[in-house]
Short mmCIF file of C-alpha atoms in Angstrom, two decimals:
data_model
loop_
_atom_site.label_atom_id
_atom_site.label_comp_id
_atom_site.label_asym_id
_atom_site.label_seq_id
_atom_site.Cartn_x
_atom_site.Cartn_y
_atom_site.Cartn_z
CA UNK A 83 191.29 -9.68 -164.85
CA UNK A 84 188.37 -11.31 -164.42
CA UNK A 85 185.96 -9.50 -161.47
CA UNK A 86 182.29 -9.87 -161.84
CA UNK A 87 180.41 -12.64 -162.19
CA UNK A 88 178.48 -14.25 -165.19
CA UNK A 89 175.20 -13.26 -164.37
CA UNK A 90 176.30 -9.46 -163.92
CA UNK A 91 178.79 -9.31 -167.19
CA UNK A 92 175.53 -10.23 -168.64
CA UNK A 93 173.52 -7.14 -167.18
CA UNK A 94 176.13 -4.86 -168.03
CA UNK A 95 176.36 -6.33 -171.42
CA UNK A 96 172.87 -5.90 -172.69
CA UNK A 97 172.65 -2.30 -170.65
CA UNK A 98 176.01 -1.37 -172.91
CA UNK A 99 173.81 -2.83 -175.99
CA UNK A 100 170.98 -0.53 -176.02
CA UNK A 101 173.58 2.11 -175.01
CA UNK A 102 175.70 2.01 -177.94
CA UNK A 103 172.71 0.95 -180.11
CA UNK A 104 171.40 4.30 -179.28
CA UNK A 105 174.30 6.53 -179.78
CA UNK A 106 175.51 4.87 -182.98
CA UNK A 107 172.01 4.23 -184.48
CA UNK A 108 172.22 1.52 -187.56
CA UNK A 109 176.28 2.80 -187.53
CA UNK A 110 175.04 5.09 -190.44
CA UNK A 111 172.90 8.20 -189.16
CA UNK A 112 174.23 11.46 -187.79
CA UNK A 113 173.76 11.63 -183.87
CA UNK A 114 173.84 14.55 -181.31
CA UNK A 115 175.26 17.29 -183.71
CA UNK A 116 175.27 19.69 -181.01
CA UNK A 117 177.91 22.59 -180.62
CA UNK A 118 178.17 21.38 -176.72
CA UNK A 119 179.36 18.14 -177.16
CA UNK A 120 182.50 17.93 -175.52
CA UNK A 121 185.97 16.38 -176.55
CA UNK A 122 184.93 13.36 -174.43
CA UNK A 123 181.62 12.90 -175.35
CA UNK A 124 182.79 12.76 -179.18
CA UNK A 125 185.05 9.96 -177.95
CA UNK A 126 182.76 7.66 -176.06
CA UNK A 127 180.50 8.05 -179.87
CA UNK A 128 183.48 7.15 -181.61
CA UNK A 129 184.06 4.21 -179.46
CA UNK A 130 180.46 3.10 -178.96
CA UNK A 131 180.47 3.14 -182.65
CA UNK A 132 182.95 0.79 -183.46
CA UNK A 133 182.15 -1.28 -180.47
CA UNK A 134 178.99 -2.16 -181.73
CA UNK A 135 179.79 -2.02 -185.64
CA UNK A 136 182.91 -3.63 -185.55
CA UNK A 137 183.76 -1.80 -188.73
CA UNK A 138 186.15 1.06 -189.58
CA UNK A 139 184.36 1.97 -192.81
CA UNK A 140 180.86 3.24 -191.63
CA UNK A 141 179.99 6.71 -191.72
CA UNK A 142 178.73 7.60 -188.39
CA UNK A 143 182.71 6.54 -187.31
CA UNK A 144 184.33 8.58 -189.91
CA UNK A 145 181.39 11.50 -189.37
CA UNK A 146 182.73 11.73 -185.76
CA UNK A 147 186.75 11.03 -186.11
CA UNK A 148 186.26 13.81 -188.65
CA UNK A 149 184.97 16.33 -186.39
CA UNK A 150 187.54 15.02 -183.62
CA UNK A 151 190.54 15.65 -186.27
CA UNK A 152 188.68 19.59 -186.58
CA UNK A 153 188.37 19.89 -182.90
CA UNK A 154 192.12 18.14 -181.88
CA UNK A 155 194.22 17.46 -184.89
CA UNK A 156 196.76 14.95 -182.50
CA UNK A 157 193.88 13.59 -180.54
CA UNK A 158 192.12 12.76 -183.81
CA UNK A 159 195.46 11.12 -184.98
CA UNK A 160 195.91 9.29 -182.05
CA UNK A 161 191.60 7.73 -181.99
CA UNK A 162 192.39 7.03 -185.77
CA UNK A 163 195.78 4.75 -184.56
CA UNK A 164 194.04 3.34 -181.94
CA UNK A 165 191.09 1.87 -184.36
CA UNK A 166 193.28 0.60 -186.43
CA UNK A 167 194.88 -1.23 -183.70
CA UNK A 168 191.44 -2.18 -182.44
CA UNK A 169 190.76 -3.71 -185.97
CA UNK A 170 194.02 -5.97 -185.87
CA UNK A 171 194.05 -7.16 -182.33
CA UNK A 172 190.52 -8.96 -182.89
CA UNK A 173 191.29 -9.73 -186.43
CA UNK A 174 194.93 -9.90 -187.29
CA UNK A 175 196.39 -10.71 -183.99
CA UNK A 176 198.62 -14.36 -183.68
CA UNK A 177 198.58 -16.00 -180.57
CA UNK A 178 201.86 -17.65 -179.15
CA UNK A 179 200.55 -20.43 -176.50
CA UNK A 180 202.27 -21.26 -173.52
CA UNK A 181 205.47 -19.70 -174.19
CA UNK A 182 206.85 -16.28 -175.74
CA UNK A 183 207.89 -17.23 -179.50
CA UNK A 184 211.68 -16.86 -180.83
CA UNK A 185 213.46 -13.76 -181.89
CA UNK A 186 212.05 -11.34 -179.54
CA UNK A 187 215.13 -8.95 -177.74
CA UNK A 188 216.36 -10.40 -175.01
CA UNK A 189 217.41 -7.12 -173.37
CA UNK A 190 215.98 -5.27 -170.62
CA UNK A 191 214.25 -3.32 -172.84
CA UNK A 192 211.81 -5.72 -173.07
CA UNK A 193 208.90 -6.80 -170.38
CA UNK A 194 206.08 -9.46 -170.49
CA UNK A 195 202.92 -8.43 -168.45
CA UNK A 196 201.26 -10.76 -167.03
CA UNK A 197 197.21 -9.41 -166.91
CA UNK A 198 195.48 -10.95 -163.58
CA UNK A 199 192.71 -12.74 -162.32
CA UNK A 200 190.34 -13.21 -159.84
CA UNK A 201 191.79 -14.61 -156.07
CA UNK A 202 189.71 -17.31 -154.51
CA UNK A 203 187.93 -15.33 -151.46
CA UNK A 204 190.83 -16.84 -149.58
CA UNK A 205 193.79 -15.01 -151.36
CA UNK A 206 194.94 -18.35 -152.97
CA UNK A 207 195.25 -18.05 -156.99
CA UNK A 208 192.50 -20.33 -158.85
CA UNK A 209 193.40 -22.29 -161.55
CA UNK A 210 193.56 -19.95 -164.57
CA UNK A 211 195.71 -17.34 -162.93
CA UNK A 212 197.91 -20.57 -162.39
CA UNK A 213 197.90 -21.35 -165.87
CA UNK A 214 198.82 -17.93 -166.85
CA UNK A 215 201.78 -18.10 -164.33
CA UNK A 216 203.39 -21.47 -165.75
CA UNK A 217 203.31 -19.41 -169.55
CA UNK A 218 204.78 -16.40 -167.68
CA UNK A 219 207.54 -18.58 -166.20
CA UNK A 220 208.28 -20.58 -169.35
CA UNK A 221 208.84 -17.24 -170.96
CA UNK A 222 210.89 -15.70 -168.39
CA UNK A 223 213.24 -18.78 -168.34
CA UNK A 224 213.23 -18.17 -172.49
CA UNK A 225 214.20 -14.08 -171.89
CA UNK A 226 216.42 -14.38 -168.53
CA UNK A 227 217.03 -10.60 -168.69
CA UNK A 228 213.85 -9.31 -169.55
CA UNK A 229 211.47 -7.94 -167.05
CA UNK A 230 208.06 -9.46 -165.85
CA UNK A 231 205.36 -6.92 -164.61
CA UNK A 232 202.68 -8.88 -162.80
CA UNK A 233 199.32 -6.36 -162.59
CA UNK A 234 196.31 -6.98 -160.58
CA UNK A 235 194.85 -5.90 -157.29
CA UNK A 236 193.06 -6.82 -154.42
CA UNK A 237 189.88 -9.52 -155.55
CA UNK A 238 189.70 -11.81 -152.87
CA UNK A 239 186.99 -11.26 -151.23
CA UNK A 240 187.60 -12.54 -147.69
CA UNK A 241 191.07 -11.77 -147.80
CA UNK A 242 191.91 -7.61 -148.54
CA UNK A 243 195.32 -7.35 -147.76
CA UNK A 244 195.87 -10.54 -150.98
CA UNK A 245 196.19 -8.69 -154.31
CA UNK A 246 196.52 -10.47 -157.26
CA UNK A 247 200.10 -9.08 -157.86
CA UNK A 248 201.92 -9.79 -155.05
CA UNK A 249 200.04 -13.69 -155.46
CA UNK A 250 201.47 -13.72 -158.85
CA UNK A 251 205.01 -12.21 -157.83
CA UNK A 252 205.60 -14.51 -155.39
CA UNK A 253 205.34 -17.71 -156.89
CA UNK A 254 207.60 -16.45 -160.21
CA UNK A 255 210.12 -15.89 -157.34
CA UNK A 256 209.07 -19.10 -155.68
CA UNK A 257 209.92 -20.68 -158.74
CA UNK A 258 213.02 -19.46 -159.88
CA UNK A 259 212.67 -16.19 -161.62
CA UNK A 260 215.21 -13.60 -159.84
CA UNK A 261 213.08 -11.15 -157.24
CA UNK A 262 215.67 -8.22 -159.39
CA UNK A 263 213.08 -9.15 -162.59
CA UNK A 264 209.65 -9.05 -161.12
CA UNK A 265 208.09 -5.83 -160.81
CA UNK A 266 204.29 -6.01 -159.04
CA UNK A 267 201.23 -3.46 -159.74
CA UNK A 268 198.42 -4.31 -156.89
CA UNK A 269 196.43 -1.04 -157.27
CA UNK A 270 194.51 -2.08 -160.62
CA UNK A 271 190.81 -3.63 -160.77
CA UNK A 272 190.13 -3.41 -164.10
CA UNK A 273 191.98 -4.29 -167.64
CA UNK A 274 192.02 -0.25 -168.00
CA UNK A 275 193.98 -0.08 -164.95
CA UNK A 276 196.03 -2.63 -165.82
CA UNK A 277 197.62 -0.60 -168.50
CA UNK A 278 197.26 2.64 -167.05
CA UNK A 279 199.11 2.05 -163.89
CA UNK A 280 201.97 -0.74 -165.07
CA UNK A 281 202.78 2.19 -167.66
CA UNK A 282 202.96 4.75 -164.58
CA UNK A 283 205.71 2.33 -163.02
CA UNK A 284 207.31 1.32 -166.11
CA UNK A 285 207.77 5.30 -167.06
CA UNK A 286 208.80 5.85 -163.03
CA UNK A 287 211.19 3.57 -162.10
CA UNK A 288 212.26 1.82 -165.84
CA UNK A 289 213.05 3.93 -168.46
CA UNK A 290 214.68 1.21 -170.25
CA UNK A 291 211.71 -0.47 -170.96
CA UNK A 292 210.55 -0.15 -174.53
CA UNK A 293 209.30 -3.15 -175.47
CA UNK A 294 205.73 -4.82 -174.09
CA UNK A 295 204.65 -8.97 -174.37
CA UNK A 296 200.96 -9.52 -172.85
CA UNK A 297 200.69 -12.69 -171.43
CA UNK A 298 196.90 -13.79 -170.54
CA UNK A 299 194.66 -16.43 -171.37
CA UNK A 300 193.71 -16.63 -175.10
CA UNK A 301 190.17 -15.08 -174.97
CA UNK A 302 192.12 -11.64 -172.79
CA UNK A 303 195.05 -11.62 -175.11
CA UNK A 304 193.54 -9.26 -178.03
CA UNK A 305 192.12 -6.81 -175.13
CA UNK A 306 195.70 -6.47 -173.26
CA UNK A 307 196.92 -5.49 -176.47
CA UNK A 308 194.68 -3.11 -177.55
CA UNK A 309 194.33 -1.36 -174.05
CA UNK A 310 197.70 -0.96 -173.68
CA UNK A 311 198.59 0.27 -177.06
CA UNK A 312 196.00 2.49 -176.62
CA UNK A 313 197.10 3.61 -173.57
CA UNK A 314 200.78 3.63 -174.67
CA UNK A 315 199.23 5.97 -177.72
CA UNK A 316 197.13 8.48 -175.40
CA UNK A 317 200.34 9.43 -173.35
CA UNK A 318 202.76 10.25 -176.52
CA UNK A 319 202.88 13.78 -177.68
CA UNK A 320 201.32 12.42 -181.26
CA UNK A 321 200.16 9.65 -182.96
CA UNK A 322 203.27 7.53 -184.03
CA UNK A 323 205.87 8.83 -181.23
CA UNK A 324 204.59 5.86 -178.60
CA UNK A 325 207.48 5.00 -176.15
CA UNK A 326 206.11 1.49 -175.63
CA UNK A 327 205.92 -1.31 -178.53
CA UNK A 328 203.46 -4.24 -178.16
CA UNK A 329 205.28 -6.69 -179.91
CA UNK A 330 204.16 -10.34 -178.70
CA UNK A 331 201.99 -11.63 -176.57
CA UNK A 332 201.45 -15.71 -175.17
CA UNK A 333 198.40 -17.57 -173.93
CA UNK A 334 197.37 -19.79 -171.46
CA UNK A 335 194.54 -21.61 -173.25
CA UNK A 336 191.88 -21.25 -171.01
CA UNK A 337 189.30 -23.79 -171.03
CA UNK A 338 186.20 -21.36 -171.41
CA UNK A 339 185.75 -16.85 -171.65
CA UNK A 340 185.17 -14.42 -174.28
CA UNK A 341 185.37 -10.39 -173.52
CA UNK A 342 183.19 -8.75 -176.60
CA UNK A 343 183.99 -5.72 -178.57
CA UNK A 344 181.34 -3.88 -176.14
CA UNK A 345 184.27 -4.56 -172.88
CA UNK A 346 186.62 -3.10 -175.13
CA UNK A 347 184.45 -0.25 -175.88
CA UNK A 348 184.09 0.68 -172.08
CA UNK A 349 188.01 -0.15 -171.18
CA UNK A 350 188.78 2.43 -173.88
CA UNK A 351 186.82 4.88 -172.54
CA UNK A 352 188.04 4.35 -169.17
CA UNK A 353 191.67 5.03 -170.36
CA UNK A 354 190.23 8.29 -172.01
CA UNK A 355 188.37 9.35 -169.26
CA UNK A 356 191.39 8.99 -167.02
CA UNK A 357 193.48 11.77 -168.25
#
């Protein structure tokens, strides 16, 4: 979802610059080697790190996923899985546009979620949540028994009982896709939250669900796949035992956005901080 403006993704940009600049100083020197650094703290470094390197080889990362595999063997597992998925959904990731591609199950093992977007201040959708609808639909008429999980909460501004969700559920059932299918989470205001609580509901009410395809615009699609692998990989018991697969995704092509590797730094440590 998309719900600050330019100007302030900007501030909070260059403040998580310096931030991670400081912490993960030329992604090469030993920082904060204290004994009281805390499980979390040695996450946020390990994050900050690659945020800002963008590489899995340096030696600041491996310094610190080192002392996280000494401190929590299966919470060390897990940060190592979850860089490596962080390395292939900005660099190895294929997008599908406007439709899911072939050969995926279609069983109701399988759901697409559909990430959200800003509501005018009026509740109505704007155009790119629109777009992202007419992939979800083209994909749910491709998978007829497959679920479709539509996440997002309330963003219009003049509007607070309008969540993105219910917006987005509504016209799928509008437009042919059987009310049985659609499942809605309007708590979430972040991309964090998108995968933390759609995995609550999926875990609550269907256990059949296995099987996860992001649909977003292009620029949101390698961030919905890393956050909720990653959050799929901080709830199993180890690294390797995830219940949910992220095995597609499909894109709107949006005509303009870009989330950096700094967002995905402070989405992942939002997901670690909420457990």
């Amino acid at each position: 979802m998309r719900k600050i403006t330019k100007s302030l993704l900007s501030i909070i940009s260059s403040a998580l610059v310096l931030t991670m600049a400081l912490i993960c100083t030329a992604c090469g020197e030993n920082v904060d080697s204290s004994p009281e650094r805390d499980k979390k703290k040695l996450i946020n470094e390990i994050t900050s790190c690659y945020g800002t390197c963008e590489d899995d080889k340096n030696s600041t990362l491996e310094c610190r996923l080192r002392e996280l595999d000494e401190m929590d063997p299966v919470e060390g597992a897990k940060w190592r899985s979850i860089i490596a998925l962080w390395k292939q959904s900005n660099g190895g990731l294929k997008l599908n546009y406007d439709v899911l591609p072939d050969g995926l199950p279609d069983t109701d093992e399988l759901c697409m979620v559909v990430l959200g977007f800003q509501l005018n201040p009026d509740g109505s959708m704007r155009d790119e949540l629109a777009g992202r609808l007419n992939v979800a639909k083209a994909s749910a008429e491709k998978y007829p028994n497959a679920f479709v999980l539509c996440t997002g909460g309330p963003t219009a501004y003049d509007n607070k009982d309008a969540t993105e969700a219910d917006v987005m559920a509504r016209w799928l059932i509008e437009n042919g896709i059987s009310e049985k299918r659609v499942i809605a989470e309007n708590k979430s205001l972040t991309t964090a939250q998108n995968a933390m609580y759609s995995l609550n509901i999926l875990d609550e009410k269907y256990p059949q669900v296995t099987r996860l395809a992001v649909i977003s615009s292009d620029y949101h699609i390698a961030s919905g796949n890393l956050l909720f692998g990653a959050e799929s990989t901080l709830r199993a018991e180890a690294a390797g035992l995830e219940k949910y697969e992220i095995i597609s995704n499909a894109a709107y092509k949006a005509p303009s956005g870009s989330l950096s590797t700094m967002f995905q730094a402070s989405a992942l440590n939002e997901l670690s901080g909420g457990r």
